[in-house]
Amino acid sequence: MPTATAKSHIPVVDFAWNSEAGRQRVAQELITACKTVGFVYIVNHSLPESMLDEAFHWSRSFFDLPQEVKLKAPHPEGWAVHRGYSWPGLEKVSQAMSGDGLDKEQLREIPDFKESYDIGSDENADQPNQWLPEDDLPGFRDFMHRFYSQCFRVGGEILRTLAVGLDLDEDHLLTQHSGHNNQLRLLHYPAIPAEAIETDRAARCPAHTDWSSITLLFQDDCGGLEVEDVTRPGFYIPAPPVRNAIVMNVGDLLQRWSNGLFSARALIWSDILISTSHRVTLPPLPDRFEGSDRMTRRRFSIPYFMAPDPDSLIECIPSCIAEGATAKYERITQAGYNKMRASMHY
């Protein structure tokens, strides 16, 4: 499997430290990566390798089920509840927000050829999970509960490290993250003729930013993730798979909290600053095709979105603004920002 330094300009941060000085060093490395790229590989984190392997096993098992079985846990109609199974073409990822004046039907002229299954906390009554009947995939629900919890634990470690790097109390960011508003997403990109992607008749996952505080992404060995070069808007660099590494990226809400400190640039159609854009396209690896007909390999990935609680007020962190300066963003709640983005996806 390619290494993080082989064909990528994305930094690597080693989370193995054994002293307070080591922790401070890692915190500063993480802050620098967020400032300059907005994406980082985190290695030697505390999520067990065996659990990651099991998570991909369960993801493949779910997506290999017959369609009629997966549809026993469908994504509810509309955008308000983001849980359950989304079949190819249902969701359209974009950077559009409500109020932009963009037409949702026009955005869907190039469909996203992927399927997903979204899971949250069972304690979040506003976002009820859509579980399969236990008999259809025994053990799936139990494992996903445990994996969700472990991802939250590791995400908390990352948020604490970011807080240390920003000269804050280590729990400053985590206090608004109960864990009940996070989202675990299983993603499957089925095999598709490469020509469909190359001629824009279909997309895997178009360029977008994430709505959360941070995202923890786990990739299989297929490849295809690309990250925008913030020094050259519109140009993308590969984020090749690194076994057991977390690909962590800054989301829009942490970008707002940090007052644009972490790799912001202006959207071309507005003056809103956003976090680093990324996309999934054809995998660049030599073995990306199966057979002589240029069918892409299947790709599996698992993002875990760390989101503040819905009523959390997202406003500038004091250490991220000079005395007497004006914050770049207006205050907004997580629920308010989520509505602006989610309403354009479904």
Coordinates of C-alpha atoms in Angstrom, one line a residue, residues 168 172-173 253-261 313-322 325-332:
L168 CA -6.9 26.6 25.1
H172 CA -12.6 23.7 25.3
L173 CA -13.7 22.2 22.0
L253 CA -17.5 24.6 11.8
L254 CA -14.0 24.3 13.2
Q255 CA -13.0 26.7 10.4
R256 CA -15.5 29.2 11.7
W257 CA -14.5 28.6 15.3
S258 CA -10.8 29.3 14.3
N259 CA -11.8 32.5 12.5
G260 CA -10.5 31.2 9.2
L261 CA -7.2 30.1 10.6
L313 CA -23.1 28.5 19.3
I314 CA -20.3 28.6 16.8
E315 CA -18.3 31.8 17.4
C316 CA -14.7 32.9 17.2
I317 CA -12.3 31.3 19.7
P318 CA -10.7 34.2 21.6
S319 CA -7.1 32.9 20.9
C320 CA -7.8 33.0 17.1
I321 CA -8.5 36.8 16.8
A322 CA -6.3 39.8 17.5
A325 CA -10.1 42.8 15.3
T326 CA -13.5 41.8 14.0
A327 CA -14.5 38.2 13.6
K328 CA -14.8 37.0 10.0
Y329 CA -17.9 35.0 10.6
E330 CA -21.3 35.7 12.2
R331 CA -22.4 33.5 15.0
I332 CA -24.4 30.5 14.0

